[in-house]
CSV table of C-alpha atoms and ligand atoms in Angstrom, one decimal:
chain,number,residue,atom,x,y,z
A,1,UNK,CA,3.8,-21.7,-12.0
A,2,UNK,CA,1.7,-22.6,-9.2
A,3,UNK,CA,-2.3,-21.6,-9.8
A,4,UNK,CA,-5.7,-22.2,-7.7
A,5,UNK,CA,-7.7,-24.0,-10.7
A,6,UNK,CA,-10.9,-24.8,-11.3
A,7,UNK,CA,-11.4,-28.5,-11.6
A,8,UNK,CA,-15.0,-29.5,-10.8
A,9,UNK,CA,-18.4,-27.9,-8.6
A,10,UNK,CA,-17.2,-27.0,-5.1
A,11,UNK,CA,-13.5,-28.5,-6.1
A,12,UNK,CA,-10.3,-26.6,-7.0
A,13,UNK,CA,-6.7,-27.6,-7.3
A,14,UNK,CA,-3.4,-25.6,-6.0
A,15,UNK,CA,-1.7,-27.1,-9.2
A,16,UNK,CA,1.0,-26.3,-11.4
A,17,UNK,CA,0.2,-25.1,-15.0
A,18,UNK,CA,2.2,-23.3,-17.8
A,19,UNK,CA,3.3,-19.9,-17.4
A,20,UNK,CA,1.9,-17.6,-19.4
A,21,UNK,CA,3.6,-15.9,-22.3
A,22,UNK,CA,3.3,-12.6,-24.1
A,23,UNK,CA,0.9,-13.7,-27.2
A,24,UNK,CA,0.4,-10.5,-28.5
A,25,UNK,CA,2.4,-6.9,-28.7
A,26,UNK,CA,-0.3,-5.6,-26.3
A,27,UNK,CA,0.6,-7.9,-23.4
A,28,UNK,CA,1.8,-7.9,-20.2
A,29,UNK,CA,2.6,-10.3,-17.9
A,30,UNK,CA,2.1,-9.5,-14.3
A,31,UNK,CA,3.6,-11.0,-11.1
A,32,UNK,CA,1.0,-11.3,-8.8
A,33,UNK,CA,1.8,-9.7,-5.2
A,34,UNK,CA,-1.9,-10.7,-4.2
A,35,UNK,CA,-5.0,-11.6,-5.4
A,36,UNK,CA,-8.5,-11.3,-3.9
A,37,UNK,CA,-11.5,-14.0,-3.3
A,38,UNK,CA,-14.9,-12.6,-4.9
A,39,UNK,CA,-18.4,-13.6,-4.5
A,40,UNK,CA,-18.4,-13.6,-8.0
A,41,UNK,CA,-15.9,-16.9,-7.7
A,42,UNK,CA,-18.5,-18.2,-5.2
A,43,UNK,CA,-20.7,-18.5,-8.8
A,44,UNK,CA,-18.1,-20.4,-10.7
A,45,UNK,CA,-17.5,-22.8,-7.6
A,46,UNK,CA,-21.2,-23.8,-6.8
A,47,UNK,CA,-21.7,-24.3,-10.7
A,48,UNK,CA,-24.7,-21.6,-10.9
A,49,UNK,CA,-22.5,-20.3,-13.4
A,50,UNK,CA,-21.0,-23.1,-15.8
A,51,UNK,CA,-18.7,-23.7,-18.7
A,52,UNK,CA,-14.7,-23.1,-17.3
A,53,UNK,CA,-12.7,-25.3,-18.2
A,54,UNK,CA,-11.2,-27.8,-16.5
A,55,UNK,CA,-7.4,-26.2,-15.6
A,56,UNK,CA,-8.7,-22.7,-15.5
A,57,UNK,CA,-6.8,-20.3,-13.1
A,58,UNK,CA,-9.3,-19.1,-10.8
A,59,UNK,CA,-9.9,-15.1,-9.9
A,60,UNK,CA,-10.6,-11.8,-11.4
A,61,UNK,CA,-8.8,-9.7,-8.8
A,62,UNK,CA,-5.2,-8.6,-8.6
A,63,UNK,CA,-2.3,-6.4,-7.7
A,64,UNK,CA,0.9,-7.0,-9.4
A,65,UNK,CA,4.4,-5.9,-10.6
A,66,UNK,CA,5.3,-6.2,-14.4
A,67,UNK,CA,7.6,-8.6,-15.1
A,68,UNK,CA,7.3,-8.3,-19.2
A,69,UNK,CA,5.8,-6.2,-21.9
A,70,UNK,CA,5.3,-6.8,-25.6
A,71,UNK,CA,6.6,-4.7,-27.9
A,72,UNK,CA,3.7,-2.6,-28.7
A,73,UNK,CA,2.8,-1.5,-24.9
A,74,UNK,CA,3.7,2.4,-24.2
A,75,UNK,CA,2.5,3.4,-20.7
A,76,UNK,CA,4.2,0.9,-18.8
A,77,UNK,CA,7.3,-1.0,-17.9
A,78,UNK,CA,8.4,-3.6,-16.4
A,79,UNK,CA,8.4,-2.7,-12.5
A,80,UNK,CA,5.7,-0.9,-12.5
A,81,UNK,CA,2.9,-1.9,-9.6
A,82,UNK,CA,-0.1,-2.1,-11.3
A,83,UNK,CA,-4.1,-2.8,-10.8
A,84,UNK,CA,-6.1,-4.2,-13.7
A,85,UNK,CA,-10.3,-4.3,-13.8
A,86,UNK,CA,-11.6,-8.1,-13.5
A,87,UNK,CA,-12.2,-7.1,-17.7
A,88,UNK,CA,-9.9,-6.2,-20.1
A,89,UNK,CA,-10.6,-3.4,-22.4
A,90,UNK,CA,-9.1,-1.7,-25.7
A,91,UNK,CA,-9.6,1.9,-24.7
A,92,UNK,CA,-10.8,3.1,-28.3
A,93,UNK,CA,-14.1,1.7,-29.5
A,94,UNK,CA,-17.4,2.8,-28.9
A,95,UNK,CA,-18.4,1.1,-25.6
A,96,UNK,CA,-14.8,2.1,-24.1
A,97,UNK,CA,-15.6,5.6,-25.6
A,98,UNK,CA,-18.5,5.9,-24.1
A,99,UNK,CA,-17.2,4.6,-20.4
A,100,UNK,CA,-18.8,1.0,-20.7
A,101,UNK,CA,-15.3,-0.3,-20.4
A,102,UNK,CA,-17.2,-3.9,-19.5
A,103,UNK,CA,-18.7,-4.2,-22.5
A,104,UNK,CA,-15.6,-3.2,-25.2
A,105,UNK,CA,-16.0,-5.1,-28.1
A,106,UNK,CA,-12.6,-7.2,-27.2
A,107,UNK,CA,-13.0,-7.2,-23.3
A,108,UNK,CA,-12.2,-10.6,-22.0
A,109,UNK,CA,-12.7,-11.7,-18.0
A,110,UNK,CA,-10.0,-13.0,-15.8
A,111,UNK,CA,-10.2,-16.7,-15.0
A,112,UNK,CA,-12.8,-17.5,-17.4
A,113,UNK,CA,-10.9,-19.8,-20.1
A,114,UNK,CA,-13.8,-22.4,-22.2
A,115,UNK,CA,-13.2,-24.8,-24.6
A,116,UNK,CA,-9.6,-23.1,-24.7
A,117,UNK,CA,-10.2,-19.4,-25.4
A,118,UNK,CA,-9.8,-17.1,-23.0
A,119,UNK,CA,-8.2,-15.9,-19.7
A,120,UNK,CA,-6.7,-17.5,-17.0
A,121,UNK,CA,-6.8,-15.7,-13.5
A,122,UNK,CA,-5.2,-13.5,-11.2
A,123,UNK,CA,-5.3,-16.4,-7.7
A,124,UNK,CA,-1.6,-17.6,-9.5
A,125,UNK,CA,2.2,-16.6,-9.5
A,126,UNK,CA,2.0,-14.8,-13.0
A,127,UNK,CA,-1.5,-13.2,-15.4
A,128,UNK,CA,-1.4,-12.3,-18.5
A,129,UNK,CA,-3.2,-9.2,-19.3
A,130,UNK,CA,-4.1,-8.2,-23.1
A,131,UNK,CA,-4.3,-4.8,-24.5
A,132,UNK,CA,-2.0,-3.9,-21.5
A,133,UNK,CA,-2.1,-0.1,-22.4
A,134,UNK,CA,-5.8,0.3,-21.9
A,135,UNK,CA,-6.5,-1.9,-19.2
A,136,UNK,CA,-3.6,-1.7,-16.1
A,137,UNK,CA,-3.8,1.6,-13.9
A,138,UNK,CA,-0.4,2.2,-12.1
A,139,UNK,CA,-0.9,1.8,-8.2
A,140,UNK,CA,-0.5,5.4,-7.0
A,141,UNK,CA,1.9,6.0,-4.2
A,142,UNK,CA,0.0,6.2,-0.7
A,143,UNK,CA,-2.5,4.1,-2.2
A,144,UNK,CA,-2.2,0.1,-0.3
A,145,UNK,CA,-2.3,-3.0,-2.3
A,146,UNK,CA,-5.1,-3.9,-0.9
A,147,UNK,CA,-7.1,-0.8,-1.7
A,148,UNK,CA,-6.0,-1.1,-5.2
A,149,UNK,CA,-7.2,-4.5,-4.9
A,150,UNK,CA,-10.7,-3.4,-4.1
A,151,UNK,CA,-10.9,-0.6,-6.5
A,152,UNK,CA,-10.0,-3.5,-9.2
A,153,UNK,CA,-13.3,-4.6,-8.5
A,154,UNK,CA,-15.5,-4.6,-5.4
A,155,UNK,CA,-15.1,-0.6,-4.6
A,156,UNK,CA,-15.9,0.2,-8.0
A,157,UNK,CA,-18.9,-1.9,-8.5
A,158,UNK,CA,-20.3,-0.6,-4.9
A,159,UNK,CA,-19.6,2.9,-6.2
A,160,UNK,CA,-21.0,2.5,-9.6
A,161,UNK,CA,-24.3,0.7,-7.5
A,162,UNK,CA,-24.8,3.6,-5.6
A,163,UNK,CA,-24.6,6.5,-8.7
A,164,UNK,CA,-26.5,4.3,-10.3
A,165,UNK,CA,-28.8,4.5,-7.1
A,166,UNK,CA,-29.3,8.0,-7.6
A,167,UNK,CA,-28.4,9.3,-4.4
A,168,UNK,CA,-30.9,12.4,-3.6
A,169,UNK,CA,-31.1,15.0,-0.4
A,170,UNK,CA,-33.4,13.4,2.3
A,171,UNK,CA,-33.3,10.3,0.3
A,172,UNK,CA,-33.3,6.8,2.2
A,173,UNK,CA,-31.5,3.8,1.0
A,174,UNK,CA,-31.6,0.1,1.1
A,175,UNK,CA,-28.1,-2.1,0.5
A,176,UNK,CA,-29.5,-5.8,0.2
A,177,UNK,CA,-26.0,-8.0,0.8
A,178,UNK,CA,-23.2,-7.0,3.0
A,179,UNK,CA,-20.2,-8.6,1.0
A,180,UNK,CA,-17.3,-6.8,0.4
A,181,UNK,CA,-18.9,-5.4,-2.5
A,182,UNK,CA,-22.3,-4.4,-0.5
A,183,UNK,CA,-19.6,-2.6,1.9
A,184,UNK,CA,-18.1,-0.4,-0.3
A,185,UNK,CA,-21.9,0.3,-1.3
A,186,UNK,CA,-22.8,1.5,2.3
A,187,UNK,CA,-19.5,3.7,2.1
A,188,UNK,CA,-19.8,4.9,-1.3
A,189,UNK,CA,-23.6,6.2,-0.6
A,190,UNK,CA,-21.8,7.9,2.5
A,191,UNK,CA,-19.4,9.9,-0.6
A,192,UNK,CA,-22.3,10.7,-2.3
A,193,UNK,CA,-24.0,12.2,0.2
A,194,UNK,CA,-26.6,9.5,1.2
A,195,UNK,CA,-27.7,10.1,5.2
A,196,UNK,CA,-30.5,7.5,5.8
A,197,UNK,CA,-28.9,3.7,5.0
A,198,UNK,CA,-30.1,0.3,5.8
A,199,UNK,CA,-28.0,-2.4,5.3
A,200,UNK,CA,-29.4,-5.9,4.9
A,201,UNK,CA,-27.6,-9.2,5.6
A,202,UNK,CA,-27.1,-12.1,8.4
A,203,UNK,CA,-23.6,-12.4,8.7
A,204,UNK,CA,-23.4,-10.4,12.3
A,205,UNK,CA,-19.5,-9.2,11.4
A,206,UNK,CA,-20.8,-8.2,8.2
A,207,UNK,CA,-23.4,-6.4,9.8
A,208,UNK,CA,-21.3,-4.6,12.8
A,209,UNK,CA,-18.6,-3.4,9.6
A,210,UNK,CA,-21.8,-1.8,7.8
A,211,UNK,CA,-22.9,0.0,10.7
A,212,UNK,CA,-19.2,1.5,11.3
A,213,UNK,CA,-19.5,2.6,7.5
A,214,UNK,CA,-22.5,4.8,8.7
A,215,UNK,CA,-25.5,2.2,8.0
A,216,UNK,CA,-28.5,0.8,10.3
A,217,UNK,CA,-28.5,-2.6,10.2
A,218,UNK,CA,-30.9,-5.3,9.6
A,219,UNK,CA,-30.5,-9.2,9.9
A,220,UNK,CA,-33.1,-10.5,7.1
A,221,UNK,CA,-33.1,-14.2,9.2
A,222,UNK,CA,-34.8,-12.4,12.5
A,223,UNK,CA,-36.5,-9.3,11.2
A,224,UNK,CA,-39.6,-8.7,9.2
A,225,UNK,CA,-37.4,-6.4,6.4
A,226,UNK,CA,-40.3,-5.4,4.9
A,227,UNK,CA,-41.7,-4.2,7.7
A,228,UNK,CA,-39.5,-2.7,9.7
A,229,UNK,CA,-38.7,-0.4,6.5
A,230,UNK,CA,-42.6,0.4,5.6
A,231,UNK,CA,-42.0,1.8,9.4
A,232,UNK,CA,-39.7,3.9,8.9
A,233,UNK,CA,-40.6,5.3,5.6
A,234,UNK,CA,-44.4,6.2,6.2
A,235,UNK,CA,-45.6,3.2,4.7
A,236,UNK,CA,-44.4,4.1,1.1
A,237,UNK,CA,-40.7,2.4,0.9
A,238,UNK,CA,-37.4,3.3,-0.1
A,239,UNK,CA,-36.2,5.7,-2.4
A,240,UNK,CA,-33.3,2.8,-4.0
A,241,UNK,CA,-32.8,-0.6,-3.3
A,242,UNK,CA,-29.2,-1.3,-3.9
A,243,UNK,CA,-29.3,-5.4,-4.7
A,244,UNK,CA,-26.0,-6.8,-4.1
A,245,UNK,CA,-26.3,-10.5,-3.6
A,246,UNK,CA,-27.7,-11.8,-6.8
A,247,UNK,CA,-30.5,-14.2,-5.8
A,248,UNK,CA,-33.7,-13.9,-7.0
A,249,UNK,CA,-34.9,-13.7,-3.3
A,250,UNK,CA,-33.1,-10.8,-2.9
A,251,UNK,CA,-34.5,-9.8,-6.2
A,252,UNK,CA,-38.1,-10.2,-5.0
A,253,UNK,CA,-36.9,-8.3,-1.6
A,254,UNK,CA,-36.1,-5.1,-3.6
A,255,UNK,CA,-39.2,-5.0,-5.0
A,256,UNK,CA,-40.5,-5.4,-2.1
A,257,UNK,CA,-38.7,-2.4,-0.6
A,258,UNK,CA,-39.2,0.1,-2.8
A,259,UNK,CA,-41.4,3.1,-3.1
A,260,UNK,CA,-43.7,3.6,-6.1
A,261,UNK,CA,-41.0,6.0,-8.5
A,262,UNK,CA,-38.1,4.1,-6.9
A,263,UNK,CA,-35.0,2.7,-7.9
A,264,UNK,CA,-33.2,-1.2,-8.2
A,265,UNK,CA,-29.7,-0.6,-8.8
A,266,UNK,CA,-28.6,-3.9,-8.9
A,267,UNK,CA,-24.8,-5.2,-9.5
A,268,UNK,CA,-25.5,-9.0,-8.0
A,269,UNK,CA,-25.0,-11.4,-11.0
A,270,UNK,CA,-27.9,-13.1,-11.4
A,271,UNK,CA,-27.8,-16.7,-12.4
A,272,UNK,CA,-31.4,-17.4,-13.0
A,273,UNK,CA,-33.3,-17.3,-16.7
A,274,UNK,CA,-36.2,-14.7,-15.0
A,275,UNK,CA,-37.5,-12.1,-12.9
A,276,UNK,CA,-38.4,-12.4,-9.8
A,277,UNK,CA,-40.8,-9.5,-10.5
A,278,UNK,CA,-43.8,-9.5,-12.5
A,279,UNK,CA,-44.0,-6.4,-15.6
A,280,UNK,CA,-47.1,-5.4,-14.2
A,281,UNK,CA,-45.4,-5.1,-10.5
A,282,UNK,CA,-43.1,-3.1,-12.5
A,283,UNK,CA,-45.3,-1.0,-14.4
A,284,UNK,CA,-47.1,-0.4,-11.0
A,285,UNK,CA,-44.1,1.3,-9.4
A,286,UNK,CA,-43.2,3.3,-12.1
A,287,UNK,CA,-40.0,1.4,-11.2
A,288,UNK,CA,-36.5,2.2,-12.5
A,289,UNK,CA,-34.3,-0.6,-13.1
A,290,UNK,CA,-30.6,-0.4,-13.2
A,291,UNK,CA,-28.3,-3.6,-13.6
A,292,UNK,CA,-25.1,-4.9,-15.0
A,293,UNK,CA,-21.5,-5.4,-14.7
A,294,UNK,CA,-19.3,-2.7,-13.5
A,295,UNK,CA,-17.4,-1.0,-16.2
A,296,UNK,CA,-14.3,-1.0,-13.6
A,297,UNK,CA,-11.4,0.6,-15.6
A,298,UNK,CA,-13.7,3.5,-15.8
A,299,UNK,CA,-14.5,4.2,-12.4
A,300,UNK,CA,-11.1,3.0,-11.5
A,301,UNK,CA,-10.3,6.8,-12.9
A,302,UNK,CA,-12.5,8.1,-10.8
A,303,UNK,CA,-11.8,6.3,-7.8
A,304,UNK,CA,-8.1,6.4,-7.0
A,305,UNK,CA,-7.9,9.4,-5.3
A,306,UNK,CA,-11.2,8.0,-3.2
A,307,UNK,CA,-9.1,5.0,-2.4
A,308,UNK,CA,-6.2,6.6,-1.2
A,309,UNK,CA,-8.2,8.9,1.0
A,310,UNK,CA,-10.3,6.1,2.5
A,311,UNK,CA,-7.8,3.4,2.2
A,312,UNK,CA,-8.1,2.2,5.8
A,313,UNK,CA,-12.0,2.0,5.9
A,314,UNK,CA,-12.0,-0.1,2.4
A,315,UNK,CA,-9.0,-2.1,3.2
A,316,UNK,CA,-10.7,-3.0,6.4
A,317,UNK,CA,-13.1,-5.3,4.5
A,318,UNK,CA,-10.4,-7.5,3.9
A,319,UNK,CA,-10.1,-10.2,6.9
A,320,UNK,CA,-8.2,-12.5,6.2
A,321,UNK,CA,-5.0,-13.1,4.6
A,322,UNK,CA,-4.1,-16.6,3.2
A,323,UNK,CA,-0.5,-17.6,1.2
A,324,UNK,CA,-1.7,-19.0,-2.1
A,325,UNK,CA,-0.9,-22.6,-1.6
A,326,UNK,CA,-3.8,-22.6,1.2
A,327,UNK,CA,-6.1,-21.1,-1.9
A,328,UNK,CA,-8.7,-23.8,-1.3
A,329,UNK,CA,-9.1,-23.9,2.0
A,330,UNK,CA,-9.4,-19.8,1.8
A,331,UNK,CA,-12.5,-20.8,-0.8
A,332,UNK,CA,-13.9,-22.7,1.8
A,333,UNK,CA,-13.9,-20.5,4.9
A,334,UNK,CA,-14.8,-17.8,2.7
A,335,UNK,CA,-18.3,-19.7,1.4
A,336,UNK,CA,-18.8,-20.9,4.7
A,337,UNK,CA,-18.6,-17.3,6.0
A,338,UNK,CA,-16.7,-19.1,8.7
A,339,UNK,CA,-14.0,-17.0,11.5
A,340,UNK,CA,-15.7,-13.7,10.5
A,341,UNK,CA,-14.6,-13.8,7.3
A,342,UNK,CA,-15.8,-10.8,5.1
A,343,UNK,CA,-12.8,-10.7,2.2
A,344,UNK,CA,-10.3,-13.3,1.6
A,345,UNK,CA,-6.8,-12.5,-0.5
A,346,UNK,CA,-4.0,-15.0,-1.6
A,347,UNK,CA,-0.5,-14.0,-1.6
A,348,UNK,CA,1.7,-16.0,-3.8
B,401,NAD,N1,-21.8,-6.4,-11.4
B,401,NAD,C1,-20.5,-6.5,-11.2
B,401,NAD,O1,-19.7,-6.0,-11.9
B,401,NAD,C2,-20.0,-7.3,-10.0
B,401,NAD,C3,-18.7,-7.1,-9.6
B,401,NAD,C4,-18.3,-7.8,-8.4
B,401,NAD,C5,-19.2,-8.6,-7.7
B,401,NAD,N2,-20.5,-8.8,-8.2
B,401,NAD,C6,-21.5,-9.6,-7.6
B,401,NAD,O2,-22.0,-8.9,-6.4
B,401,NAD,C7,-22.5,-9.9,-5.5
B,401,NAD,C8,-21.8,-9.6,-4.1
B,401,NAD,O3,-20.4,-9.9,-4.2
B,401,NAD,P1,-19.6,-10.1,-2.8
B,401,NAD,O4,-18.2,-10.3,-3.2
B,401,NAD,O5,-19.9,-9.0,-1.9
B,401,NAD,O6,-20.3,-11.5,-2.4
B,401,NAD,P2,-20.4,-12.2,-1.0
B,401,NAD,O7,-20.9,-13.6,-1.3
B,401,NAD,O8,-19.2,-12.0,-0.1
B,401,NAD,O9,-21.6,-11.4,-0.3
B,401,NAD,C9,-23.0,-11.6,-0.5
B,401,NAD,C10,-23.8,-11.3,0.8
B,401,NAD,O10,-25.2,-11.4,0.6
B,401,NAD,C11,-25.8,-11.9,1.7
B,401,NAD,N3,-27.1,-12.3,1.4
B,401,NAD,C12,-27.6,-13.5,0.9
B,401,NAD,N4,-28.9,-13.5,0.6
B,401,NAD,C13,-29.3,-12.3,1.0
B,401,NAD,C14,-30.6,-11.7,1.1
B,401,NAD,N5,-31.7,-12.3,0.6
B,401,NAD,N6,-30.7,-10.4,1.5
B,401,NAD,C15,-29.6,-9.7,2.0
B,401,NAD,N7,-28.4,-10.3,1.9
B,401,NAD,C16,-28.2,-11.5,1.5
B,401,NAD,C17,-24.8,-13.0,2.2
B,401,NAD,O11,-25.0,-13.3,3.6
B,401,NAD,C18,-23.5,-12.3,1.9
B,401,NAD,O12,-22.9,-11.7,3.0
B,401,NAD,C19,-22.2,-11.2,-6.1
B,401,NAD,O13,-23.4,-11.7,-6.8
B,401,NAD,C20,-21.1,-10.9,-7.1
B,401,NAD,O14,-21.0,-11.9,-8.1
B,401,NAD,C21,-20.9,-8.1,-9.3
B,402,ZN,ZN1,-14.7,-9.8,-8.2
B,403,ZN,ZN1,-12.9,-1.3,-26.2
């Protein structure tokens, strides 16, 4: 089957590798109808985050009909339209249990295959998925495939960044990063009740989508941040900074933001071996620190209904639509942020 692979920094392959094959009773083995471009790719291709092999299918991120099922999978069959998490999970031990579906004791992410073990990804004409049962959601109807897409991943994660925000009455909010997944921040603040949102990038369409989620925008390249917020916050800060890029400037920016009692919910993947912030900072703002991966499959429960009745808003993230074979040239222009590119997906 045809596959965007990893091959080298900043240098991926539309190649051919093997198809994958039901290995275990729990499989599944998904046609892909599309497959999103993350940030979180942006990692693996600028080699902050290292180790893939050489080969690996890239992406986390799909929507896809079931072409075959081992013999031990019950909820689904072959036909059904189905989203997955960017992690597999079992569904019964005690991190599943508890709804820290990212951290099951078996998970395994998409595309991430080293020194041969592991998964290949979703941005390919077939994935397998393990432990099928527990991890695919059927696509409801009246939900799009590209909203499922998003609540796969970057809805989820922005939701799950801004409960883990601790939206309040009155409350005012910072979202640092205006990605797709710092988008579906700005809305999911907006379910929850936030009123007062700033959202922080310099990617001007990024900025102008923000605001028509509800959010005042802020271009950190122009504007004194930290002093346009003191402004409007008598001096003390924000209630949440909601850190969505990952960088240990934007790290040091959140700190920067916040009030003394505040909170840094953060679901950027950081890269670096230390804070950005000092324990004593810390200590001095009586500061509340949230971060981590997004147990997906767990607010994907949650979230369905949410993406059916927003489905145009979140889908609207999604710019541009490229057929797989033009996978590395979609890499580019979405690193390069070039043509107003906010979200990229590949079609097979
Ligand atoms: N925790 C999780 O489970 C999870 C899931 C999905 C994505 N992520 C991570 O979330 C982050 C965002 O993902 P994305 O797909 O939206 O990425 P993206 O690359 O499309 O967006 C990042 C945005 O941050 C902006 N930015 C850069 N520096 C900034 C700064 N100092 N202040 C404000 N904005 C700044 C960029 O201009 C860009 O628009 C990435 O680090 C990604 O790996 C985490
Ligand atoms: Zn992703
Ligand atoms: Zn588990």
């Amino acid at each position: 089957m045809k596959a965007i692979t990893f091959q080298d920094k900043q240098k991926l392959k539309y190649e051919d590798i093997a198809d994958p094959r039901i290995l275990d009773d729990g499989d599944a083995i998904i046609k892909v109808h599309i497959a999103g471009v993350c940030g979180s790719d942006l990692h693996v291709y600028h080699a902050r985050e290292t180790g893939l092999d050489c080969g690996t299918a890239m992406g986390h991120e799909f929507v896809g009909e079931i072409v075959e099922i081992g013999k031990a999978v019950r909820h689904f069959k072959k036909g059904d339209v189905v989203l997955s998490p960017f992690t597999t999970n079992c569904g019964v031990c005690y991190y599943c249990s508890i709804g820290l579906t990212c951290r099951c004791e078996q998970n395994q992410l998409y595309g991430w295959v080293q020194e041969g073990e592991g998964l290949h990804g979703g941005q390919a004409e077939y994935v397998r998925v393990p432990m099928a049962d527990a991890t695919l959601m059927l696509l409801k109807e009246g939900v799009s495939a590209k909203a499922g897409l998003l609540l796969g991943d970057n809805l989820s994660t922005g939701y799950y960044c801004a409960e883990q925000a601790g939206v309040q009455p009155g409350g005012t909010y910072v979202v640092l990063g205006c990605g797709s997944v710092g988008l579906m921040a700005v809305l999911s603040l907006k379910m929850l009740g936030a009123e007062r949102i700033y959202a922080v990038d310099a990617v001007p369409e990024r900025l102008q989508k923000a605001e028509e989620f509800g959010a005042a925008t802020l271009n950190f390249k122009t504007t004194d941040i930290v002093a346009q917020i003191k402004e409007v916050t008598q001096g003390r800060g924000v209630d949440a900074v909601l850190e969505i890029v990952g960088s240990p400037e934007a790290a040091r920016l959140s700190m920067d933001l916040l009030r003394p009692g505040g909170t840094i919910s953060t679901v950027g993947v950081h890269t670096s071996q230390h804070f950005s912030f000092s324990p004593v900072e810390a200590y001095d703002k009586n500061l509340t620190f949230k971060i981590g991966r997004c147990p997906a499959r767990h607010y994907m429960n949650k979230l369905m209904e949410k993406a059916r009745t927003y489905d145009a808003q979140i889908s609207s993230v999604i710019t541009h639509d490229f057929n797989l074979k033009d996978g590395v040239e979609a890499y580019r222009i979405f690193d390069q942020k070039e043509d107003g590119c906010i979200k990229a997906v590949l079609v097979p």
